[in-house]
Amino acid sequence: MTNIRPPRPSPAESAGRPPVAVVAVRKLFGTDNGDAILLLGVTIFLVLFGLVMVLSASFVISGQGGNGDFFGIFLRQGLFALIGIPVMLMVGRLPAVFWRRWARHFVILGVGLQALVVFTPLGYEYGGNRNWLYIGGFTAQPSEFLKLALAVWLAAVLADKADGLRSWQDVIFPALPLSFFSIGMVLVGDDLGTAGVMLAMVLGALYFAGAPLGKLLLLVAGLIAGAIAFAFSSPSRSSRITVWIDGCRPEDYEGVCWQVVHGTWALGSGGLFGVGLGNSSAKWSWLPHAESDFIFAIIGEELGLVGALVVLAVFVALAIAFVRLVRTQADPFRRIAIGAVMTWLVVQSFVNIAVVLGMLPVLGVPLPFISAGGSSLVATLLAVGVVLSLARNAPLVEASR
């Protein structure tokens, strides 16, 4: 029997066809929104890249338990990625009305879980922060999920008054009391970094709801004054801030300066192209939390300036996708929710990298999608899923196209 191959399509027939991968994503989400597809692609790339870096940065500390389990942290992170990515894809198929209808229930649940951390023996302290929940051998950080619940709830309560927030009463009520209460419970656990990211997210939601810029600036000034007072209320926090302002003294080297100095040394030793993947020296018990809060230092050491710049470029692409999605939303609820999630992820990325670079004092926030930490990874993937859900079949602002 003669094998007859079907004729290849002519260039004219192939012209204008989107790539196969794009078609598959469009079928998966039922959307032609290129910005949502870009957001999904960048997110999955960051997660996969993060798994590689977590493996490289964590195998030393994983093997220090004496049981020879050098892949413990990596396998745990991989498990959370296997859970988080399908959940993100499933959540991305939900209708936008689901989030508005259930926003109040989500924020009540988030506040309730955070209250368990603060007011019950189920909460426990790690690294100086009481921000973890321990139940039946399972640990979680409720504040990560509280961020998402707060973002959706803020969008729900501000949507009806969007672009009409003229007075202080409109700006403050009903958004700020519950928001400040939630942030206050995080501060009770001494987690200043997470509280700062949440404050930025609340301000971002108000901005995208159309709050007057002058009132927002006054609010920011008041919050900065309060943050400074809170930061200097603890010897641990004040010492970190003093070191950041005045620099490290020899007597501080083995104390508050240890992590900062070794993070800087790791970045500096990477040079242009790095020492090679897996060849970091800092992760050999020199740099605390190399697999989580200071993973960007390991990226700079192993992949060099080029690798660090590529990571920064990918986060810029993530921000661009978010901005384009926000600008095209005609529905205020979708615009505010996407803007709040964007503020959360972009500000947290900036804070993490700025801490490693010495631009900010040590605050202890993970690098989204990359740092080790199951609660952070699942919560950020869930947040992207919510954004994908809101971007599906959304009424768009035609003038911005």
Short mmCIF file of C-alpha atoms in Angstrom, two decimals:
data_model
loop_
_atom_site.label_atom_id
_atom_site.label_comp_id
_atom_site.label_asym_id
_atom_site.label_seq_id
_atom_site.Cartn_x
_atom_site.Cartn_y
_atom_site.Cartn_z
CA MET A 1 0.00 0.00 0.00
CA THR A 2 1.35 3.39 -0.92
CA ASN A 3 1.75 5.83 1.92
CA ILE A 4 0.40 9.19 0.91
CA ARG A 5 1.32 12.08 3.13
CA PRO A 6 -1.14 14.93 3.42
CA PRO A 7 0.13 18.07 1.71
CA ARG A 8 1.80 20.62 3.91
CA PRO A 9 -0.14 23.85 4.34
CA SER A 10 1.15 26.67 2.22
CA PRO A 11 2.76 29.70 3.90
CA ALA A 12 -0.34 31.66 3.04
CA GLU A 13 -2.53 29.10 4.81
CA SER A 14 -0.24 29.02 7.85
CA ALA A 15 0.01 32.78 8.11
CA GLY A 16 -2.08 34.23 10.88
CA ARG A 17 -2.41 30.98 12.81
CA PRO A 18 -1.48 31.33 16.48
CA PRO A 19 1.14 28.97 17.93
CA VAL A 20 -0.10 25.56 19.03
CA ALA A 21 0.70 26.30 22.68
CA VAL A 22 -1.36 29.48 22.58
CA VAL A 23 -4.29 27.60 21.02
CA ALA A 24 -4.09 24.97 23.78
CA VAL A 25 -4.13 27.63 26.50
CA ARG A 26 -7.04 29.39 24.85
CA LYS A 27 -9.01 26.14 24.80
CA LEU A 28 -8.10 25.47 28.43
CA PHE A 29 -9.34 28.85 29.69
CA GLY A 30 -11.86 29.70 27.01
CA THR A 31 -10.20 33.08 26.46
CA ASP A 32 -8.37 34.94 23.72
CA ASN A 33 -6.81 37.36 26.21
CA GLY A 34 -3.11 37.42 25.35
CA ASP A 35 -2.23 39.23 28.57
CA ALA A 36 -3.76 36.43 30.65
CA ILE A 37 -1.82 33.88 28.61
CA LEU A 38 1.38 35.86 29.22
CA LEU A 39 0.64 35.95 32.95
CA LEU A 40 0.12 32.19 33.02
CA GLY A 41 3.29 31.49 31.06
CA VAL A 42 5.46 33.74 33.23
CA THR A 43 4.00 32.23 36.41
CA ILE A 44 4.72 28.63 35.36
CA PHE A 45 8.25 29.60 34.28
CA LEU A 46 8.94 31.20 37.67
CA VAL A 47 7.61 28.15 39.53
CA LEU A 48 9.76 25.73 37.51
CA PHE A 49 12.80 27.98 37.84
CA GLY A 50 12.10 28.26 41.55
CA LEU A 51 12.09 24.48 41.94
CA VAL A 52 15.53 24.29 40.32
CA MET A 53 16.91 27.00 42.61
CA VAL A 54 15.29 25.51 45.73
CA LEU A 55 16.95 22.18 44.93
CA SER A 56 20.31 23.88 44.47
CA ALA A 57 20.02 26.09 47.56
CA SER A 58 18.51 23.58 49.99
CA PHE A 59 20.23 20.21 49.58
CA VAL A 60 22.93 21.12 52.12
CA ILE A 61 20.56 22.14 54.88
CA SER A 62 18.23 19.23 53.99
CA GLY A 63 21.06 16.76 54.55
CA GLN A 64 22.05 18.19 57.91
CA GLY A 65 19.34 16.24 59.70
CA GLY A 66 21.56 13.15 59.71
CA ASN A 67 19.10 10.97 57.76
CA GLY A 68 20.73 11.58 54.38
CA ASP A 69 17.58 13.19 52.97
CA PHE A 70 19.25 15.81 50.79
CA PHE A 71 16.09 16.39 48.74
CA GLY A 72 13.60 16.92 51.58
CA ILE A 73 12.93 20.64 51.10
CA PHE A 74 12.92 20.30 47.31
CA LEU A 75 10.45 17.38 47.33
CA ARG A 76 8.17 19.25 49.71
CA GLN A 77 8.29 22.32 47.46
CA GLY A 78 7.67 20.14 44.41
CA LEU A 79 4.62 18.62 46.12
CA PHE A 80 3.18 22.07 46.78
CA ALA A 81 3.84 23.01 43.14
CA LEU A 82 2.02 19.86 42.00
CA ILE A 83 -0.91 20.90 44.18
CA GLY A 84 -0.79 24.62 43.41
CA ILE A 85 -0.58 24.57 39.62
CA PRO A 86 -3.67 22.35 39.04
CA VAL A 87 -5.57 24.38 41.65
CA MET A 88 -4.58 27.56 39.81
CA LEU A 89 -5.83 26.11 36.52
CA MET A 90 -9.12 24.96 38.05
CA VAL A 91 -9.68 28.25 39.84
CA GLY A 92 -9.00 30.06 36.57
CA ARG A 93 -12.13 28.45 35.11
CA LEU A 94 -14.49 29.82 37.78
CA PRO A 95 -16.81 32.72 36.88
CA ALA A 96 -16.01 36.15 38.29
CA VAL A 97 -19.36 36.29 40.09
CA PHE A 98 -18.17 33.45 42.35
CA TRP A 99 -15.46 35.63 43.90
CA ARG A 100 -17.75 38.59 44.50
CA ARG A 101 -20.43 36.41 46.04
CA TRP A 102 -18.06 34.61 48.41
CA ALA A 103 -15.62 37.45 49.17
CA ARG A 104 -17.07 38.16 52.63
CA HIS A 105 -16.90 34.49 53.61
CA PHE A 106 -13.29 34.20 52.44
CA VAL A 107 -12.10 37.19 54.45
CA ILE A 108 -13.93 35.98 57.57
CA LEU A 109 -12.22 32.61 57.18
CA GLY A 110 -8.84 34.26 56.66
CA VAL A 111 -9.23 36.49 59.72
CA GLY A 112 -10.40 33.51 61.76
CA LEU A 113 -7.34 31.44 60.84
CA GLN A 114 -5.03 34.35 61.66
CA ALA A 115 -6.80 34.74 64.99
CA LEU A 116 -5.96 31.10 65.77
CA VAL A 117 -2.30 31.97 65.24
CA VAL A 118 -2.41 34.98 67.56
CA PHE A 119 -4.79 33.92 70.30
CA THR A 120 -4.51 30.12 70.62
CA PRO A 121 -1.77 27.57 71.36
CA LEU A 122 -2.10 26.38 67.74
CA GLY A 123 0.03 29.33 66.67
CA TYR A 124 3.77 29.06 67.04
CA GLU A 125 6.82 31.21 66.56
CA TYR A 126 9.60 30.70 64.04
CA GLY A 127 12.49 33.04 63.33
CA GLY A 128 11.12 35.62 65.76
CA ASN A 129 7.70 35.77 64.06
CA ARG A 130 4.54 34.19 65.46
CA ASN A 131 2.83 33.76 62.13
CA TRP A 132 2.43 29.99 61.77
CA LEU A 133 -0.36 27.55 62.49
CA TYR A 134 0.37 23.99 63.60
CA ILE A 135 -2.47 21.44 63.43
CA GLY A 136 -1.95 17.69 63.50
CA GLY A 137 1.60 17.76 62.16
CA PHE A 138 0.67 20.17 59.37
CA THR A 139 2.01 23.72 59.33
CA ALA A 140 0.68 26.69 57.38
CA GLN A 141 1.02 30.47 57.28
CA PRO A 142 -2.56 31.84 57.23
CA SER A 143 -1.42 35.41 56.52
CA GLU A 144 -0.44 34.34 52.98
CA PHE A 145 -4.03 33.31 52.24
CA LEU A 146 -5.39 36.29 54.16
CA LYS A 147 -3.70 38.53 51.57
CA LEU A 148 -5.77 36.99 48.78
CA ALA A 149 -8.99 37.00 50.78
CA LEU A 150 -8.44 40.66 51.62
CA ALA A 151 -7.75 41.55 47.97
CA VAL A 152 -11.02 39.97 46.79
CA TRP A 153 -13.02 41.43 49.69
CA LEU A 154 -11.65 44.94 49.10
CA ALA A 155 -12.66 44.69 45.45
CA ALA A 156 -16.18 43.62 46.46
CA VAL A 157 -16.75 46.46 48.96
CA LEU A 158 -15.09 49.16 46.85
CA ALA A 159 -16.61 48.23 43.48
CA ASP A 160 -19.97 49.88 44.13
CA LYS A 161 -18.25 53.16 45.09
CA ALA A 162 -15.48 52.97 42.49
CA ASP A 163 -14.46 56.33 41.05
CA GLY A 164 -16.70 58.00 43.63
CA LEU A 165 -14.43 57.99 46.68
CA ARG A 166 -14.38 61.71 47.34
CA SER A 167 -14.64 62.14 51.12
CA TRP A 168 -12.56 60.65 53.92
CA GLN A 169 -15.61 58.68 55.02
CA ASP A 170 -15.81 57.00 51.61
CA VAL A 171 -12.09 56.19 51.68
CA ILE A 172 -12.08 54.82 55.22
CA PHE A 173 -15.40 52.96 55.39
CA PRO A 174 -15.96 50.08 54.99
CA ALA A 175 -12.54 49.09 53.62
CA LEU A 176 -10.01 50.23 56.21
CA PRO A 177 -11.31 49.02 59.62
CA LEU A 178 -11.26 45.31 58.72
CA SER A 179 -8.07 45.74 56.69
CA PHE A 180 -6.24 47.39 59.58
CA PHE A 181 -7.58 44.79 62.00
CA SER A 182 -6.22 42.00 59.79
CA ILE A 183 -2.86 43.73 59.43
CA GLY A 184 -2.79 44.40 63.17
CA MET A 185 -3.10 40.69 63.93
CA VAL A 186 -0.12 40.03 61.66
CA LEU A 187 1.84 42.73 63.49
CA VAL A 188 1.02 41.11 66.83
CA GLY A 189 3.08 38.19 65.54
CA ASP A 190 5.96 40.62 64.79
CA ASP A 191 5.83 39.93 61.04
CA LEU A 192 6.55 43.46 59.84
CA GLY A 193 7.40 42.38 56.29
CA THR A 194 4.07 40.65 55.64
CA ALA A 195 2.18 43.52 57.27
CA GLY A 196 3.97 46.02 55.03
CA VAL A 197 3.05 44.07 51.90
CA MET A 198 -0.57 43.90 53.05
CA LEU A 199 -0.63 47.67 53.68
CA ALA A 200 0.68 48.28 50.17
CA MET A 201 -2.03 45.99 48.79
CA VAL A 202 -4.77 47.89 50.63
CA LEU A 203 -3.46 51.20 49.27
CA GLY A 204 -3.27 49.66 45.80
CA ALA A 205 -6.91 48.59 46.02
CA LEU A 206 -7.94 52.12 47.04
CA TYR A 207 -5.92 53.60 44.18
CA PHE A 208 -7.54 51.34 41.58
CA ALA A 209 -10.92 52.13 43.11
CA GLY A 210 -10.33 55.78 42.25
CA ALA A 211 -9.48 57.23 45.68
CA PRO A 212 -8.08 60.80 45.40
CA LEU A 213 -4.30 60.80 45.21
CA GLY A 214 -3.99 63.55 47.83
CA LYS A 215 -5.88 61.53 50.42
CA LEU A 216 -3.83 58.45 49.61
CA LEU A 217 -0.59 60.38 50.09
CA LEU A 218 -1.75 61.65 53.50
CA LEU A 219 -2.73 58.12 54.42
CA VAL A 220 0.69 56.84 53.33
CA ALA A 221 2.43 59.52 55.42
CA GLY A 222 0.48 58.51 58.50
CA LEU A 223 1.17 54.82 57.90
CA ILE A 224 4.90 55.46 57.45
CA ALA A 225 5.02 57.32 60.76
CA GLY A 226 3.21 54.44 62.46
CA ALA A 227 5.48 51.86 60.84
CA ILE A 228 8.60 53.69 62.03
CA ALA A 229 7.27 53.82 65.59
CA PHE A 230 6.40 50.13 65.50
CA ALA A 231 9.77 49.18 63.98
CA PHE A 232 11.69 50.86 66.81
CA SER A 233 9.47 49.34 69.50
CA SER A 234 11.44 46.08 69.35
CA PRO A 235 15.19 45.74 69.96
CA SER A 236 15.46 43.11 67.23
CA ARG A 237 13.76 45.29 64.60
CA SER A 238 15.51 48.48 65.68
CA SER A 239 18.94 46.80 65.50
CA ARG A 240 18.28 45.65 61.94
CA ILE A 241 17.21 49.15 60.94
CA THR A 242 20.22 50.73 62.67
CA VAL A 243 22.58 48.36 60.87
CA TRP A 244 20.89 49.20 57.57
CA ILE A 245 21.29 52.94 58.16
CA ASP A 246 24.74 53.06 59.80
CA GLY A 247 26.33 49.95 58.30
CA CYS A 248 27.80 46.92 60.02
CA ARG A 249 30.35 47.26 62.80
CA PRO A 250 32.86 44.49 63.57
CA GLU A 251 31.01 43.57 66.76
CA ASP A 252 27.77 43.11 64.78
CA TYR A 253 29.27 40.64 62.31
CA GLU A 254 28.18 37.46 64.11
CA GLY A 255 24.82 38.95 65.07
CA VAL A 256 22.43 41.06 63.02
CA CYS A 257 24.97 41.51 60.21
CA TRP A 258 25.67 37.85 59.54
CA GLN A 259 22.87 37.26 57.04
CA VAL A 260 23.25 40.66 55.36
CA VAL A 261 27.02 40.37 54.93
CA HIS A 262 26.97 36.80 53.62
CA GLY A 263 24.14 37.64 51.24
CA THR A 264 26.22 40.49 49.83
CA TRP A 265 29.28 38.25 49.56
CA ALA A 266 27.23 35.63 47.70
CA LEU A 267 25.99 38.19 45.19
CA GLY A 268 29.43 39.69 44.72
CA SER A 269 31.17 36.35 44.18
CA GLY A 270 28.91 35.45 41.26
CA GLY A 271 30.51 37.87 38.85
CA LEU A 272 29.06 38.18 35.36
CA PHE A 273 28.08 34.57 34.65
CA GLY A 274 28.15 33.01 38.13
CA VAL A 275 30.03 30.09 39.63
CA GLY A 276 27.67 27.58 38.04
CA LEU A 277 24.37 26.03 39.04
CA GLY A 278 24.81 24.04 42.25
CA ASN A 279 28.27 25.47 43.03
CA SER A 280 27.31 28.09 45.62
CA SER A 281 29.56 28.37 48.66
CA ALA A 282 27.18 30.51 50.71
CA LYS A 283 24.58 27.74 51.02
CA TRP A 284 27.05 25.61 52.98
CA SER A 285 25.67 26.91 56.29
CA TRP A 286 27.03 30.41 55.73
CA LEU A 287 23.84 32.13 54.55
CA PRO A 288 20.73 31.56 56.73
CA HIS A 289 17.50 30.92 54.81
CA ALA A 290 19.36 30.59 51.51
CA GLU A 291 16.48 28.56 50.10
CA SER A 292 13.76 31.03 51.08
CA ASP A 293 14.18 34.71 52.00
CA PHE A 294 17.70 35.02 50.51
CA ILE A 295 17.34 32.77 47.48
CA PHE A 296 18.02 35.73 45.18
CA ALA A 297 21.54 35.86 46.63
CA ILE A 298 22.06 32.23 45.55
CA ILE A 299 20.70 33.10 42.09
CA GLY A 300 23.25 35.90 41.83
CA GLU A 301 26.09 33.69 43.06
CA GLU A 302 25.38 30.67 40.84
CA LEU A 303 24.01 32.38 37.73
CA GLY A 304 25.82 35.70 38.03
CA LEU A 305 24.69 39.15 37.03
CA VAL A 306 23.23 37.79 33.80
CA GLY A 307 21.04 35.27 35.63
CA ALA A 308 19.91 37.85 38.18
CA LEU A 309 18.98 40.30 35.41
CA VAL A 310 17.01 37.59 33.61
CA VAL A 311 15.01 36.94 36.78
CA LEU A 312 14.36 40.66 37.14
CA ALA A 313 13.25 40.81 33.49
CA VAL A 314 10.79 37.97 34.07
CA PHE A 315 9.27 39.80 37.05
CA VAL A 316 9.02 42.92 34.88
CA ALA A 317 7.11 40.82 32.31
CA LEU A 318 4.83 39.64 35.13
CA ALA A 319 4.17 43.26 36.13
CA ILE A 320 3.51 44.26 32.49
CA ALA A 321 0.94 41.47 32.12
CA PHE A 322 -0.81 42.63 35.29
CA VAL A 323 -0.81 46.29 34.25
CA ARG A 324 -2.27 45.46 30.84
CA LEU A 325 -4.99 43.35 32.46
CA VAL A 326 -5.87 46.13 34.92
CA ARG A 327 -6.03 48.82 32.23
CA THR A 328 -8.44 46.85 30.06
CA GLN A 329 -11.04 46.01 32.73
CA ALA A 330 -14.32 47.85 32.41
CA ASP A 331 -15.79 46.14 35.50
CA PRO A 332 -14.61 47.93 38.68
CA PHE A 333 -14.65 44.73 40.74
CA ARG A 334 -12.29 42.95 38.36
CA ARG A 335 -10.06 46.02 38.02
CA ILE A 336 -9.67 46.48 41.78
CA ALA A 337 -9.12 42.79 42.51
CA ILE A 338 -6.50 42.37 39.78
CA GLY A 339 -4.83 45.63 40.84
CA ALA A 340 -4.68 44.51 44.48
CA VAL A 341 -3.12 41.15 43.55
CA MET A 342 -0.66 42.93 41.27
CA THR A 343 0.35 45.29 44.09
CA TRP A 344 0.83 42.36 46.45
CA LEU A 345 3.07 40.32 44.13
CA VAL A 346 5.06 43.21 42.64
CA VAL A 347 5.70 44.91 45.99
CA GLN A 348 6.65 41.64 47.67
CA SER A 349 9.07 40.81 44.83
CA PHE A 350 10.63 44.26 45.11
CA VAL A 351 10.96 44.02 48.90
CA ASN A 352 12.62 40.60 48.78
CA ILE A 353 15.15 41.61 46.13
CA ALA A 354 15.76 45.01 47.76
CA VAL A 355 16.57 43.31 51.08
CA VAL A 356 19.13 41.04 49.41
CA LEU A 357 20.66 44.02 47.62
CA GLY A 358 20.86 45.98 50.88
CA MET A 359 18.35 48.61 49.77
CA LEU A 360 16.02 47.74 52.68
CA PRO A 361 16.57 46.27 56.15
CA VAL A 362 15.92 42.55 56.55
CA LEU A 363 12.13 42.03 56.57
CA GLY A 364 11.77 38.32 55.91
CA VAL A 365 9.37 38.03 52.98
CA PRO A 366 9.70 35.28 50.34
CA LEU A 367 10.34 35.87 46.65
CA PRO A 368 7.01 34.98 44.98
CA PHE A 369 6.93 31.65 43.10
CA ILE A 370 10.66 31.05 43.71
CA SER A 371 11.40 30.92 47.46
CA ALA A 372 10.83 27.70 49.38
CA GLY A 373 7.60 27.74 51.36
CA GLY A 374 4.39 25.86 50.70
CA SER A 375 1.95 28.46 52.02
CA SER A 376 3.51 31.24 49.95
CA LEU A 377 3.65 29.15 46.75
CA VAL A 378 0.09 27.84 46.95
CA ALA A 379 -1.32 31.25 47.93
CA THR A 380 0.42 33.09 45.07
CA LEU A 381 -0.61 30.42 42.55
CA LEU A 382 -4.17 30.65 43.84
CA ALA A 383 -4.00 34.45 43.44
CA VAL A 384 -2.93 34.09 39.80
CA GLY A 385 -5.79 31.65 39.31
CA VAL A 386 -8.22 34.26 40.63
CA VAL A 387 -6.80 36.83 38.21
CA LEU A 388 -7.14 34.39 35.30
CA SER A 389 -10.74 33.77 36.37
CA LEU A 390 -11.50 37.49 36.45
CA ALA A 391 -9.85 38.02 33.05
CA ARG A 392 -12.01 35.40 31.34
CA ASN A 393 -14.91 36.81 29.34
CA ALA A 394 -14.41 40.18 31.00
CA PRO A 395 -15.98 43.36 29.58
CA LEU A 396 -13.05 45.36 28.25
CA VAL A 397 -12.38 49.05 27.85
CA GLU A 398 -12.36 49.35 24.10
CA ALA A 399 -10.38 52.60 24.05
CA SER A 400 -7.37 50.88 25.60
CA ARG A 401 -7.11 48.31 22.83
#
